[in-house]
Amino acid sequence: MSSLKRMPTLPPGTKPLDNQVAGHQNADGKIGCLQHDDGTILKPVQYPPKGQREVDFYQEVFGDQGSDDKAVLQLRDLVPKFHGILHSPKESDVRFMKLENLLEDMRHPCVLDIKMGRKTYDPYASQEKIAMETAKFPPAKKIGYQMSGMQTYSPGTGKIQKFDKYFCKDLDEESIVFQGFGKFFSLDGVMQKEVIKDVIERLEEILKWFNKQRTYNFFASSILIVFDGDVSISSSKTSSSSSDLKVADDCCNGDTDSIIENDYSELISKDSEDSKKFSPSESVHPKVQVRMIDFAHVYRIPDEDDNYIFGLKHLIYDLHRLLKS
């Protein structure tokens, strides 16, 4: 008898996300992130309490109650836009968070997932969990971050290449900069310095937010960095904003057999004018995205998140080192 578990039925109009580089993926009866025909991403809600904690975080950030909180309002520009909860039509216990697809407008996305913090376990972790997390990547204690996976693209061959967690675990505090980031930000051996500069600028915006906020502490959370490997394509600065509006419209008005529990598209549109003053500056490279992701271990703690800040400062420093090399 096979030990493989049956894969739950995928919601209509979805397929596995080809560009997922880390986290829970489609295997052994588990559903990973899905790509929806309407241009959004469906991220499965994990079992409680982790899954509900992430749902609560997104609903708090994009709900009406956050509209008067300056820190929360700024955070809306630093995380993927949230379009509500979708229920699978055949498995009532399977839910998905409907999120902005940061890769939607890219032809050949290069994707990097970086887990942040010297500690990737939350305050309630058992001793066994602490030991397991610490052993995964010991250099994280010194640099405050670790690579979880990445995807690169070669314009010359037209091929993509994925590097999994095992590749990332073999890196150390030096090789993660020049062999890790160096590989990611190179297209056929040519370092994409404008992309690196843009990424640094966006990371500095996230750091500014962390230096001021005293609402949340983030554990085992990641930063997702994406840029289009097809750098020959130029896009107008309005294309990304019009794309966002299209995603918001489609996820509300498109035909679907699934049930959307909440719809935050109207709120996203409504607060866009207010949030402009807090938004990171326009991208120098036409297609670069940097967002905070993965919020299953986010807690309301009214103290500075020094664990995340330490890693973020070191990450920015290391990217400057790569830029100068």
JSON list of N, CA and C in Angstrom, two decimals, residues 117-119 121 134 137-146 173 307 310 314:
[
{"chain": "A", "resi": 117, "resn": "GLY", "atom": "N", "xyz": [16.22, 37.23, 10.72]},
{"chain": "A", "resi": 117, "resn": "GLY", "atom": "CA", "xyz": [16.39, 37.12, 12.17]},
{"chain": "A", "resi": 117, "resn": "GLY", "atom": "C", "xyz": [17.50, 36.17, 12.59]},
{"chain": "A", "resi": 118, "resn": "ARG", "atom": "N", "xyz": [18.16, 36.53, 13.69]},
{"chain": "A", "resi": 118, "resn": "ARG", "atom": "CA", "xyz": [19.11, 35.59, 14.29]},
{"chain": "A", "resi": 118, "resn": "ARG", "atom": "C", "xyz": [18.36, 34.39, 14.86]},
{"chain": "A", "resi": 119, "resn": "LYS", "atom": "N", "xyz": [17.18, 34.67, 15.38]},
{"chain": "A", "resi": 119, "resn": "LYS", "atom": "CA", "xyz": [16.31, 33.61, 15.90]},
{"chain": "A", "resi": 119, "resn": "LYS", "atom": "C", "xyz": [15.14, 33.43, 14.94]},
{"chain": "A", "resi": 121, "resn": "TYR", "atom": "N", "xyz": [12.74, 31.15, 15.64]},
{"chain": "A", "resi": 121, "resn": "TYR", "atom": "CA", "xyz": [11.73, 30.50, 16.47]},
{"chain": "A", "resi": 121, "resn": "TYR", "atom": "C", "xyz": [11.07, 31.57, 17.32]},
{"chain": "A", "resi": 134, "resn": "THR", "atom": "N", "xyz": [18.01, 26.40, 15.28]},
{"chain": "A", "resi": 134, "resn": "THR", "atom": "CA", "xyz": [19.38, 26.90, 15.39]},
{"chain": "A", "resi": 134, "resn": "THR", "atom": "C", "xyz": [20.35, 26.09, 14.54]},
{"chain": "A", "resi": 137, "resn": "PHE", "atom": "N", "xyz": [20.93, 26.64, 10.19]},
{"chain": "A", "resi": 137, "resn": "PHE", "atom": "CA", "xyz": [21.90, 27.54, 9.55]},
{"chain": "A", "resi": 137, "resn": "PHE", "atom": "C", "xyz": [22.62, 28.32, 10.64]},
{"chain": "A", "resi": 138, "resn": "PRO", "atom": "N", "xyz": [23.65, 27.74, 11.25]},
{"chain": "A", "resi": 138, "resn": "PRO", "atom": "CA", "xyz": [24.36, 28.39, 12.36]},
{"chain": "A", "resi": 138, "resn": "PRO", "atom": "C", "xyz": [24.86, 29.80, 12.07]},
{"chain": "A", "resi": 139, "resn": "PRO", "atom": "N", "xyz": [25.32, 30.14, 10.83]},
{"chain": "A", "resi": 139, "resn": "PRO", "atom": "CA", "xyz": [25.77, 31.51, 10.58]},
{"chain": "A", "resi": 139, "resn": "PRO", "atom": "C", "xyz": [24.70, 32.58, 10.81]},
{"chain": "A", "resi": 140, "resn": "ALA", "atom": "N", "xyz": [23.43, 32.19, 10.86]},
{"chain": "A", "resi": 140, "resn": "ALA", "atom": "CA", "xyz": [22.36, 33.17, 11.07]},
{"chain": "A", "resi": 140, "resn": "ALA", "atom": "C", "xyz": [22.55, 33.91, 12.39]},
{"chain": "A", "resi": 141, "resn": "LYS", "atom": "N", "xyz": [23.20, 33.26, 13.35]},
{"chain": "A", "resi": 141, "resn": "LYS", "atom": "CA", "xyz": [23.43, 33.91, 14.64]},
{"chain": "A", "resi": 141, "resn": "LYS", "atom": "C", "xyz": [24.32, 35.13, 14.50]},
{"chain": "A", "resi": 142, "resn": "LYS", "atom": "N", "xyz": [25.22, 35.10, 13.49]},
{"chain": "A", "resi": 142, "resn": "LYS", "atom": "CA", "xyz": [26.14, 36.22, 13.27]},
{"chain": "A", "resi": 142, "resn": "LYS", "atom": "C", "xyz": [25.60, 37.25, 12.29]},
{"chain": "A", "resi": 143, "resn": "ILE", "atom": "N", "xyz": [24.88, 36.79, 11.24]},
{"chain": "A", "resi": 143, "resn": "ILE", "atom": "CA", "xyz": [24.46, 37.72, 10.20]},
{"chain": "A", "resi": 143, "resn": "ILE", "atom": "C", "xyz": [22.97, 38.07, 10.26]},
{"chain": "A", "resi": 144, "resn": "GLY", "atom": "N", "xyz": [22.18, 37.27, 10.97]},
{"chain": "A", "resi": 144, "resn": "GLY", "atom": "CA", "xyz": [20.78, 37.63, 11.19]},
{"chain": "A", "resi": 144, "resn": "GLY", "atom": "C", "xyz": [19.84, 37.33, 10.05]},
{"chain": "A", "resi": 145, "resn": "TYR", "atom": "N", "xyz": [20.27, 36.53, 9.10]},
{"chain": "A", "resi": 145, "resn": "TYR", "atom": "CA", "xyz": [19.37, 36.13, 8.01]},
{"chain": "A", "resi": 145, "resn": "TYR", "atom": "C", "xyz": [19.91, 34.85, 7.37]},
{"chain": "A", "resi": 146, "resn": "GLN", "atom": "N", "xyz": [19.10, 34.22, 6.55]},
{"chain": "A", "resi": 146, "resn": "GLN", "atom": "CA", "xyz": [19.53, 33.04, 5.80]},
{"chain": "A", "resi": 146, "resn": "GLN", "atom": "C", "xyz": [18.72, 32.92, 4.52]},
{"chain": "A", "resi": 173, "resn": "GLU", "atom": "N", "xyz": [28.85, 32.69, 6.09]},
{"chain": "A", "resi": 173, "resn": "GLU", "atom": "CA", "xyz": [28.61, 34.14, 6.15]},
{"chain": "A", "resi": 173, "resn": "GLU", "atom": "C", "xyz": [29.32, 34.92, 5.06]},
{"chain": "A", "resi": 307, "resn": "ASN", "atom": "N", "xyz": [15.55, 41.59, 16.79]},
{"chain": "A", "resi": 307, "resn": "ASN", "atom": "CA", "xyz": [15.94, 40.36, 16.09]},
{"chain": "A", "resi": 307, "resn": "ASN", "atom": "C", "xyz": [15.86, 40.56, 14.57]},
{"chain": "A", "resi": 310, "resn": "PHE", "atom": "N", "xyz": [18.35, 43.54, 13.35]},
{"chain": "A", "resi": 310, "resn": "PHE", "atom": "CA", "xyz": [19.74, 43.11, 13.26]},
{"chain": "A", "resi": 310, "resn": "PHE", "atom": "C", "xyz": [20.00, 42.45, 11.90]},
{"chain": "A", "resi": 314, "resn": "HIS", "atom": "N", "xyz": [22.23, 43.91, 8.57]},
{"chain": "A", "resi": 314, "resn": "HIS", "atom": "CA", "xyz": [23.34, 43.12, 8.05]},
{"chain": "A", "resi": 314, "resn": "HIS", "atom": "C", "xyz": [23.12, 42.75, 6.58]}
]
